[in-house]
Amino acid sequence: MSKSNNNILEVKNLCTSFFTDEGEVKAVDGVDFFIEKGKTVGIVGESGSGKSITSLSILRLIQEPAGKIVNGEIIFKGENLLEKSKKEMRAIRGNNISMIFQEPMTSLNPTMTCGEQIAESIRIHQKLSRKEAKEKAIEMLKLVGIPSPEKRVKQYPFELSGGMRQRVMIAIALACNPELLIADEPTTALDVTIQAQILDLIRKLQKELGTSLMIITHDLGVVAEMCETVAVMYCGKIVEYADVKTILTNPKHPYTIGLLNSVPRHDQHYEGDLPVIKGSVPSPFNLPKGCRFATRCPHARDICHNQLPELKTMDDGNQVRCWIHTDVWEKQEEEVASNS
Amino acid sequence: MLTFIIRRFLQIIPVMIGVTLAVFLMMHLIPGDPAQIMAGERADEAQVEQMRENLGLNDPLHEQYLRYVGNAIQGDLGTSIRTNRPVVNEIFDSRIWITIELAFWGTVLAVIFGLIAGIISATRKYSFADVSLMIVALFGMSMPNFWLGIMLIYFFSVNLGWFPIVGWESWKHMVLPVITIGSGGAAIIARMTRSSMLEVLDNDYIRTAHAKGVSERLVVYKHALRNALIPVVTVVGLQFGTLLGGAVITETVFAVNGIGRLVVDAIKARDFPMVQGAILVCAVAFVLVNFLVDIAYRLINKRIDLN
Amino acid sequence: MSKQPLLEVKNLKQYFPIKGGVLGRTVNHVKAVDDISFEVYEGETVSIVGESGCGKSTTGRAILRLDEPTAGEVNFDGEDLLSLNKSKMREKRKDLQIIFQDPYASLNPRQTVGQIIEEVLKIQNIGTSSKDRREKIISLLETVGIGAHQVDRYPHEFSGGQRQRIGIARALSVNPKLIICDEAVSALDVSIQAQVLNLLKELQRKFQLTYLFISHDLGVVRHISDRIIVMYLGKVVEISDTQSLFENPQHPYTRALLSAIPSMNFEEEKRERIILTGDVPSPIDPPKGCRFHTRCPYKMERCAIEEPVLNSVSDGQRVACHLVEKGAVDYTKIPVNS
């Protein structure tokens, strides 16, 4: 994980908050990561981890005034997106950076044909005529593997199956050949055989078009299949950031370990109960003062409850936010040993 | 689409049977003997019997009903007791067209002002404009027509002298009655548009549109409005019914010779064939308007099923 | 396991009419469940798996007569549920409970948790006094891991996982014999899902419960089931004990389904993946012959003509496929159609 200028996106200390009657919710609280050109980064976490808010923040799609990016930098190709005007942002959305969402059922406009919805993006960004845009829309439908695209282009979303709608979403997202594609739970709402088709399609198109990819998901299987690097989020913070093999075979953070163990797997036989992470995610209004996972962590000590650990870079370049992986932990161990 | 229109049209038949039955039975359900009432209080036994015979009241009920419907289909709604002219002529010679004109402009006013106010409110949620528009709308909804009419006459006709007080001759005569009759609808449509629009703006596909780089204005007018209109269209159709009811009062206040005033006069004169005829015509108009609204609804919302 | 099944579904059909045309007549049917049969024995967990539209949830609802089935028999504890009258059926519901995917939607937001459960107890005439019932409610909630101090709270004050626990407590309150879990853990986060799955297993041991577990998640199903029913387009394509199904799946659809799941396994070499082309056909006009033949990589001529029947391929494994009519086959030796 060498840092180089080959990064298409660098997110630095991103903080996004929501302001409610009950107080401020720090949905994303100091997140750092980067995406190398042509590579795939996965953001993993459960509900409330801030993974989707992170992705929406990148395109500045957080609904104000309820939500606001309060701090940080989002460097896309060397320029900070947070300093762009609204108009400049619009020129980037759907053109340089595109996004596909979880629910293909509700993410398409029900009163516009598929063709209109693809062509709209093309017309905004490439200033093509209506006719040219329509031809390009048909071409895009062909690219995403929709049979008889000339017919489909005139159909409304409700006339298509879930898998077909997600293909249309992908066609919209890729219509202007973006450099970065953000996929927020792209296959969560789909059946598993259709999920396999869609993941396959995304992979194939990424290879063909050289798009960089950011996948937000809760499914560790999808991560294993798609990503090169993974950031695991918990309560608004990245707790572990490493290459995919390390995350899945040799994770360091107790949360990552717990998460991996509690997934019931179809390709493994086991007896007895599933290992669980005890308790539940703390309320966003009342986050623990120290490590946010401390209330559920089997290893937690006083320091964990009182002091938030830093995201520490290990010898292999991977990063972990946990006291266990610091010198402090060993020192405490020695103290405990010498005291007894 | 054609199947839909035919099916929807066939649905009108039972409704019409119900309407004609209700109007027909009205005659028989009112307390007292209709023949006696029509012949007048001072009529003697023979005159009442004569009236009963004329009205066919001695025939079995179903025969009377069938005859009534059969005549109605042929355009015969009976003869007005008060003027002794055919009811159809009384209604269609001029009266109904005035009311249609009034109702039409009232609807146009309600739709235009309602939509504009609703969109402004929804896109500037909780702003000063939103709050004040919604307060005005609340007034518009709760203000009775006769009161609003009188107030308008008082300020704009009597005090300022901008518009004539009563009558129905030029566009100047139309302004105040149209405002009176349309204000309630405008208020309801404004509130409906606002809530429908807010709901639509919260949808995933609006986020998709933003993510495509669509401008704020286009998101509102192209992506959101078309979807937000779907429930509004239904309200417009129902509003037309209230408008017809409102016509009775508005026409009385402004002394406009429409069908509403015709009904009032007929009731006062116990002119039953006239009342029956006017109500029937209004009911048919309401059913037809809603038929058209349903077709419009389906044109906007291509998803709704035949059932 | 006793020899007599607790639940026996025989030739169950659930057709939903489609209205159309000018007169709104029934022009066709959605054949959501089309002639399926299976048994569930006391104390076991049988899962129904399949993708959306395969009829798995419809089957669960039909057994409970939440929708009236079109045809078939549902023998429960020696009695055909479909022949019972309404009041008898209501009594029987005490023995058959259902837990839904969305616990929030199935809990009345204006009732406290205690009231929600008490209502069920009252309907089924359980408990003599309100004090007696209250004690029972508290002990039930404690069984599912919800503290006595939370009994007077409303559903919105609980998290998704806790709500599902409340749903389970409600189902348990009438001492049922069979619980149908319709995607009961699908909406939960992984860490919470594991907790609820463990709870379900613990309760099964404690109360000798039988589960009919409806799910699309094969990982969850492998973990919880003794036997598994695989459905496709309203038909059962494979019924098998859990181990055989995952280690030696015999129906081409089961194989495709298993291979489509993204694997977290890094040690293992990447498997050959079967990616099915196209979508599931419409259940209004399903394909003739084998319903899977339009997407099957091993399709033969007769598959489009002749419908395969469930056929025993090994002890505890039955498959509806012409390929395996003479017993289990080694798929690595069969060429795939292009």
Short mmCIF file of N, CA, C and O in Angstrom, two decimals, chain B residues 2 15 27 58 65 101 123 126 128 142 169 183 185 187 248-250 273 288:
data_model
loop_
_atom_site.label_atom_id
_atom_site.label_comp_id
_atom_site.label_asym_id
_atom_site.label_seq_id
_atom_site.Cartn_x
_atom_site.Cartn_y
_atom_site.Cartn_z
N LEU B 2 -56.91 1.48 -24.33
CA LEU B 2 -58.29 1.48 -24.81
C LEU B 2 -59.15 0.58 -23.90
O LEU B 2 -60.27 0.94 -23.53
N VAL B 15 -72.88 3.35 -11.45
CA VAL B 15 -72.92 4.64 -10.75
C VAL B 15 -74.15 5.42 -11.22
O VAL B 15 -74.90 5.98 -10.40
N MET B 27 -88.06 12.04 -4.66
CA MET B 27 -89.45 12.44 -4.82
C MET B 27 -90.35 11.69 -3.84
O MET B 27 -91.30 12.24 -3.30
N ASN B 58 -99.55 6.64 -9.60
CA ASN B 58 -100.38 5.48 -9.28
C ASN B 58 -99.83 4.19 -9.84
O ASN B 58 -100.27 3.11 -9.48
N TYR B 65 -89.92 4.25 -12.20
CA TYR B 65 -88.47 4.47 -12.31
C TYR B 65 -88.00 4.27 -13.75
O TYR B 65 -87.28 5.09 -14.30
N GLU B 101 -68.68 27.66 -16.91
CA GLU B 101 -67.67 28.70 -17.06
C GLU B 101 -67.06 29.05 -15.70
O GLU B 101 -65.84 29.11 -15.53
N THR B 123 -40.09 23.26 -2.00
CA THR B 123 -38.66 23.42 -2.27
C THR B 123 -37.99 24.34 -1.26
O THR B 123 -36.77 24.36 -1.16
N TYR B 126 -39.91 24.95 5.44
CA TYR B 126 -39.75 25.68 6.70
C TYR B 126 -39.22 27.10 6.54
O TYR B 126 -38.87 27.75 7.51
N PHE B 128 -39.61 31.23 5.38
CA PHE B 128 -40.68 32.20 5.61
C PHE B 128 -41.78 32.04 4.57
O PHE B 128 -42.97 32.03 4.89
N SER B 142 -60.41 27.14 5.36
CA SER B 142 -61.41 27.23 6.43
C SER B 142 -62.43 28.34 6.20
O SER B 142 -63.44 28.40 6.87
N GLU B 169 -71.55 39.42 -16.87
CA GLU B 169 -71.56 39.92 -18.25
C GLU B 169 -70.17 39.96 -18.85
O GLU B 169 -69.90 39.37 -19.88
N SER B 183 -60.82 29.52 -4.37
CA SER B 183 -59.83 29.67 -3.30
C SER B 183 -59.69 28.41 -2.44
O SER B 183 -58.58 28.01 -2.11
N GLY B 185 -60.23 25.30 -3.30
CA GLY B 185 -59.50 24.31 -4.08
C GLY B 185 -58.03 24.63 -4.17
O GLY B 185 -57.18 23.75 -4.02
N ALA B 187 -56.26 26.19 -2.07
CA ALA B 187 -55.64 25.90 -0.77
C ALA B 187 -55.39 24.41 -0.61
O ALA B 187 -54.30 23.99 -0.22
N VAL B 248 -73.62 26.84 -5.79
CA VAL B 248 -74.92 27.22 -5.25
C VAL B 248 -74.78 28.50 -4.43
O VAL B 248 -75.53 29.47 -4.61
N ILE B 249 -73.77 28.47 -3.54
CA ILE B 249 -73.60 29.62 -2.65
C ILE B 249 -73.03 30.82 -3.39
O ILE B 249 -73.54 31.94 -3.31
N THR B 250 -71.96 30.56 -4.15
CA THR B 250 -71.31 31.66 -4.85
C THR B 250 -72.28 32.37 -5.79
O THR B 250 -72.33 33.60 -5.84
N PRO B 273 -89.60 18.72 -10.20
CA PRO B 273 -88.94 18.25 -11.43
C PRO B 273 -87.68 19.05 -11.73
O PRO B 273 -86.67 18.48 -12.17
N LEU B 288 -68.64 12.40 -15.09
CA LEU B 288 -67.86 12.53 -16.32
C LEU B 288 -66.49 13.15 -16.05
O LEU B 288 -65.49 12.70 -16.58
#
